[in-house]
PDB file of C-alpha atoms in Angstrom:
ATOM      1  CA  MET A   1       9.019  31.318  -3.895  1.00  0.00           C
ATOM      2  CA  THR A   2       5.624  34.109  -5.472  1.00  0.00           C
ATOM      3  CA  ALA A   3       2.126  32.917  -2.465  1.00  0.00           C
ATOM      4  CA  SER A   4       0.785  31.135  -4.734  1.00  0.00           C
ATOM      5  CA  HIS A   5       3.971  28.345  -4.233  1.00  0.00           C
ATOM      6  CA  ALA A   6       3.316  28.995  -0.741  1.00  0.00           C
ATOM      7  CA  ALA A   7      -0.046  29.051   0.227  1.00  0.00           C
ATOM      8  CA  ALA A   8      -0.236  25.558  -2.472  1.00  0.00           C
ATOM      9  CA  LEU A   9       3.181  23.886  -0.491  1.00  0.00           C
ATOM     10  CA  LEU A  10       1.049  24.699   3.582  1.00  0.00           C
ATOM     11  CA  TYR A  11      -1.960  23.032   2.074  1.00  0.00           C
ATOM     12  CA  ILE A  12       0.505  19.953   0.573  1.00  0.00           C
ATOM     13  CA  GLY A  13       2.088  20.210   4.171  1.00  0.00           C
ATOM     14  CA  LEU A  14      -1.441  20.331   5.557  1.00  0.00           C
ATOM     15  CA  THR A  15      -2.632  17.699   3.967  1.00  0.00           C
ATOM     16  CA  LEU A  16       0.150  14.982   4.557  1.00  0.00           C
ATOM     17  CA  LEU A  17      -0.219  15.149   8.030  1.00  0.00           C
ATOM     18  CA  LEU A  18      -3.890  15.230   8.459  1.00  0.00           C
ATOM     19  CA  PHE A  19      -3.169  11.733   6.611  1.00  0.00           C
ATOM     20  CA  VAL A  20      -0.578  11.341   9.074  1.00  0.00           C
ATOM     21  CA  VAL A  21      -2.700  11.698  11.638  1.00  0.00           C
ATOM     22  CA  LEU A  22      -6.345   9.263   9.454  1.00  0.00           C
ATOM     23  CA  SER A  23      -3.018   5.884   9.623  1.00  0.00           C
ATOM     24  CA  VAL A  24      -2.208   6.842  13.328  1.00  0.00           C
ATOM     25  CA  ARG A  25      -5.982   6.129  13.888  1.00  0.00           C
ATOM     26  CA  VAL A  26      -6.630   2.722  11.640  1.00  0.00           C
ATOM     27  CA  SER A  27      -2.789   1.498  13.206  1.00  0.00           C
ATOM     28  CA  PHE A  28      -4.920   2.413  16.810  1.00  0.00           C
ATOM     29  CA  ALA A  29      -7.367   0.204  15.753  1.00  0.00           C
ATOM     30  CA  ARG A  30      -6.594  -2.835  13.783  1.00  0.00           C
ATOM     31  CA  ARG A  31      -5.006  -2.458  17.097  1.00  0.00           C
ATOM     32  CA  ARG A  32      -7.883  -2.374  19.520  1.00  0.00           C
ATOM     33  CA  TYR A  33     -10.194  -4.687  17.017  1.00  0.00           C
ATOM     34  CA  GLN A  34      -7.185  -7.577  17.140  1.00  0.00           C
ATOM     35  CA  VAL A  35      -7.260  -7.544  12.976  1.00  0.00           C
ATOM     36  CA  GLY A  36      -3.985  -7.052  10.613  1.00  0.00           C
ATOM     37  CA  PHE A  37      -5.320  -6.836   7.153  1.00  0.00           C
ATOM     38  CA  GLY A  38      -8.309  -5.387   6.379  1.00  0.00           C
ATOM     39  CA  ALA A  39     -11.631  -4.793   8.967  1.00  0.00           C
ATOM     40  CA  GLY A  40     -12.088  -8.302   9.868  1.00  0.00           C
ATOM     41  CA  GLU A  41     -15.597  -7.168   8.926  1.00  0.00           C
ATOM     42  CA  LYS A  42     -15.791  -4.902  11.899  1.00  0.00           C
ATOM     43  CA  THR A  43     -18.041  -1.937  10.701  1.00  0.00           C
ATOM     44  CA  GLU A  44     -16.299   0.481  13.373  1.00  0.00           C
ATOM     45  CA  LEU A  45     -12.569  -0.582  11.804  1.00  0.00           C
ATOM     46  CA  GLU A  46     -14.426  -0.975   8.424  1.00  0.00           C
ATOM     47  CA  ARG A  47     -15.451   3.132   8.599  1.00  0.00           C
ATOM     48  CA  ILE A  48     -12.202   3.658  10.490  1.00  0.00           C
ATOM     49  CA  VAL A  49      -9.964   2.597   7.411  1.00  0.00           C
ATOM     50  CA  ARG A  50     -12.548   3.722   4.242  1.00  0.00           C
ATOM     51  CA  ALA A  51     -11.621   7.588   5.821  1.00  0.00           C
ATOM     52  CA  GLN A  52      -8.802   6.935   5.860  1.00  0.00           C
ATOM     53  CA  GLY A  53      -8.949   5.227   2.210  1.00  0.00           C
ATOM     54  CA  ASN A  54     -11.284   8.151   1.189  1.00  0.00           C
ATOM     55  CA  PHE A  55      -9.246  11.029   2.349  1.00  0.00           C
ATOM     56  CA  ALA A  56      -5.471   9.308   0.019  1.00  0.00           C
ATOM     57  CA  GLU A  57      -7.303   8.872  -2.656  1.00  0.00           C
ATOM     58  CA  TYR A  58      -9.543  12.266  -3.058  1.00  0.00           C
ATOM     59  CA  GLY A  59      -6.590  13.664  -1.521  1.00  0.00           C
ATOM     60  CA  ALA A  60      -4.001  13.013  -3.881  1.00  0.00           C
ATOM     61  CA  LEU A  61      -5.975  14.483  -6.831  1.00  0.00           C
ATOM     62  CA  PHE A  62      -6.674  18.130  -4.904  1.00  0.00           C
ATOM     63  CA  LEU A  63      -3.349  18.860  -4.385  1.00  0.00           C
ATOM     64  CA  LEU A  64      -1.491  17.929  -8.069  1.00  0.00           C
ATOM     65  CA  GLY A  65      -3.997  20.480  -9.507  1.00  0.00           C
ATOM     66  CA  LEU A  66      -2.846  22.783  -6.192  1.00  0.00           C
ATOM     67  CA  ALA A  67       0.427  22.275  -7.512  1.00  0.00           C
ATOM     68  CA  GLY A  68      -1.025  22.982 -10.570  1.00  0.00           C
ATOM     69  CA  LEU A  69      -3.085  25.882  -9.638  1.00  0.00           C
ATOM     70  CA  SER A  70      -0.050  27.213  -8.395  1.00  0.00           C
ATOM     71  CA  TYR A  71       2.193  26.912 -11.184  1.00  0.00           C
ATOM     72  CA  ALA A  72       0.033  28.782 -13.381  1.00  0.00           C
ATOM     73  CA  SER A  73       0.308  31.097 -10.938  1.00  0.00           C
ATOM     74  CA  GLU A  74      -2.956  32.167  -9.998  1.00  0.00           C
ATOM     75  CA  PRO A  75      -3.459  33.944  -6.218  1.00  0.00           C
ATOM     76  CA  ALA A  76      -3.070  33.262  -3.775  1.00  0.00           C
ATOM     77  CA  TRP A  77      -5.679  33.406  -1.344  1.00  0.00           C
ATOM     78  CA  LEU A  78      -7.629  31.182  -4.017  1.00  0.00           C
ATOM     79  CA  ILE A  79      -5.259  29.084  -3.688  1.00  0.00           C
ATOM     80  CA  HIS A  80      -6.160  29.453   0.245  1.00  0.00           C
ATOM     81  CA  LEU A  81      -9.806  29.185  -0.133  1.00  0.00           C
ATOM     82  CA  LEU A  82     -10.099  26.281  -1.854  1.00  0.00           C
ATOM     83  CA  GLY A  83      -7.626  24.340   0.149  1.00  0.00           C
ATOM     84  CA  ILE A  84      -9.136  25.742   2.669  1.00  0.00           C
ATOM     85  CA  LEU A  85     -12.475  24.297   2.504  1.00  0.00           C
ATOM     86  CA  PHE A  86     -11.224  21.020   1.091  1.00  0.00           C
ATOM     87  CA  LEU A  87      -9.801  20.465   3.813  1.00  0.00           C
ATOM     88  CA  ILE A  88     -12.596  21.262   6.446  1.00  0.00           C
ATOM     89  CA  GLY A  89     -14.719  18.677   3.886  1.00  0.00           C
ATOM     90  CA  ARG A  90     -12.146  16.397   4.941  1.00  0.00           C
ATOM     91  CA  ASP A  91     -11.921  16.566   8.389  1.00  0.00           C
ATOM     92  CA  VAL A  92     -15.449  17.472   8.173  1.00  0.00           C
ATOM     93  CA  PHE A  93     -16.597  14.091   5.881  1.00  0.00           C
ATOM     94  CA  ALA A  94     -14.254  11.799   7.909  1.00  0.00           C
ATOM     95  CA  TRP A  95     -15.680  13.018  10.702  1.00  0.00           C
ATOM     96  CA  ALA A  96     -18.876  11.595   9.832  1.00  0.00           C
ATOM     97  CA  LEU A  97     -17.693   8.652   8.726  1.00  0.00           C
ATOM     98  CA  SER A  98     -15.857   7.527  12.147  1.00  0.00           C
ATOM     99  CA  GLN A  99     -18.922   8.273  14.166  1.00  0.00           C
ATOM    100  CA  PRO A 100     -21.273   4.532  15.499  1.00  0.00           C
ATOM    101  CA  GLY A 101     -24.775   4.505  14.158  1.00  0.00           C
ATOM    102  CA  PRO A 102     -26.650   3.192  11.055  1.00  0.00           C
ATOM    103  CA  LEU A 103     -24.724   3.150   7.785  1.00  0.00           C
ATOM    104  CA  GLY A 104     -26.870   5.300   5.843  1.00  0.00           C
ATOM    105  CA  TYR A 105     -27.501   9.033   4.540  1.00  0.00           C
ATOM    106  CA  MET A 106     -25.852  11.031   7.188  1.00  0.00           C
ATOM    107  CA  PRO A 107     -25.161  14.442   6.774  1.00  0.00           C
ATOM    108  CA  GLY A 108     -22.193  15.161   7.977  1.00  0.00           C
ATOM    109  CA  ARG A 109     -20.958  12.712   5.584  1.00  0.00           C
ATOM    110  CA  VAL A 110     -22.863  14.578   2.399  1.00  0.00           C
ATOM    111  CA  PHE A 111     -21.022  18.479   3.980  1.00  0.00           C
ATOM    112  CA  GLY A 112     -18.364  17.153   3.689  1.00  0.00           C
ATOM    113  CA  MET A 113     -18.220  15.929   0.434  1.00  0.00           C
ATOM    114  CA  ALA A 114     -20.069  18.977  -1.149  1.00  0.00           C
ATOM    115  CA  LEU A 115     -16.212  21.067   0.457  1.00  0.00           C
ATOM    116  CA  THR A 116     -15.181  17.695  -0.931  1.00  0.00           C
ATOM    117  CA  TRP A 117     -16.116  18.331  -4.824  1.00  0.00           C
ATOM    118  CA  GLY A 118     -16.229  22.293  -4.538  1.00  0.00           C
ATOM    119  CA  PRO A 119     -12.910  22.806  -4.386  1.00  0.00           C
ATOM    120  CA  LEU A 120     -11.684  20.160  -7.276  1.00  0.00           C
ATOM    121  CA  ILE A 121     -14.052  21.692  -9.412  1.00  0.00           C
ATOM    122  CA  VAL A 122     -13.345  24.999  -9.265  1.00  0.00           C
ATOM    123  CA  ALA A 123      -8.997  23.756  -9.790  1.00  0.00           C
ATOM    124  CA  GLY A 124     -10.380  21.330 -12.325  1.00  0.00           C
ATOM    125  CA  VAL A 125     -11.950  24.243 -14.572  1.00  0.00           C
ATOM    126  CA  LEU A 126      -9.812  26.756 -14.425  1.00  0.00           C
ATOM    127  CA  LEU A 127      -7.043  24.181 -15.041  1.00  0.00           C
ATOM    128  CA  VAL A 128      -8.330  23.734 -17.948  1.00  0.00           C
ATOM    129  CA  VAL A 129     -10.026  27.046 -19.310  1.00  0.00           C
ATOM    130  CA  VAL A 130      -5.663  28.368 -18.177  1.00  0.00           C
ATOM    131  CA  ALA A 131      -4.357  26.268 -20.351  1.00  0.00           C
ATOM    132  CA  VAL A 132      -6.801  26.701 -23.496  1.00  0.00           C
ATOM    133  CA  ALA A 133      -6.678  30.740 -23.126  1.00  0.00           C
ATOM    134  CA  ARG A 134      -2.418  30.128 -22.903  1.00  0.00           C
ATOM    135  CA  VAL A 135      -1.856  27.735 -26.050  1.00  0.00           C
ATOM    136  CA  ARG A 136      -3.463  31.273 -28.387  1.00  0.00           C
TER     137      ARG A 136
END
């Protein structure tokens, strides 16, 4: 196993564990509000559900990117950098979205999305560049 593979496996594992934490929060919140499915028109519950759902949506795609970078033998430091930024971004986003208060502009959400989109863009561009460069 290379250092790149180990780095990717680390962030795959951490992403899976964070998803479980967010899923447990949804389960506890549904029990607290006595809602078996969806959010039952409860704003706080809707925010917790969306934080988990949003994490699942972005996390799956990011993990594909990490796996691709690892497969392409990109440096471990790059995989660590992207993984750290992505996980911090998802944590910040989930925390900000879960906070009570008015909906609308939330600086934490914006910052979390920037830390999410950045690694996704870098991984996507690198994978395209690597694929095109290696076809020649």
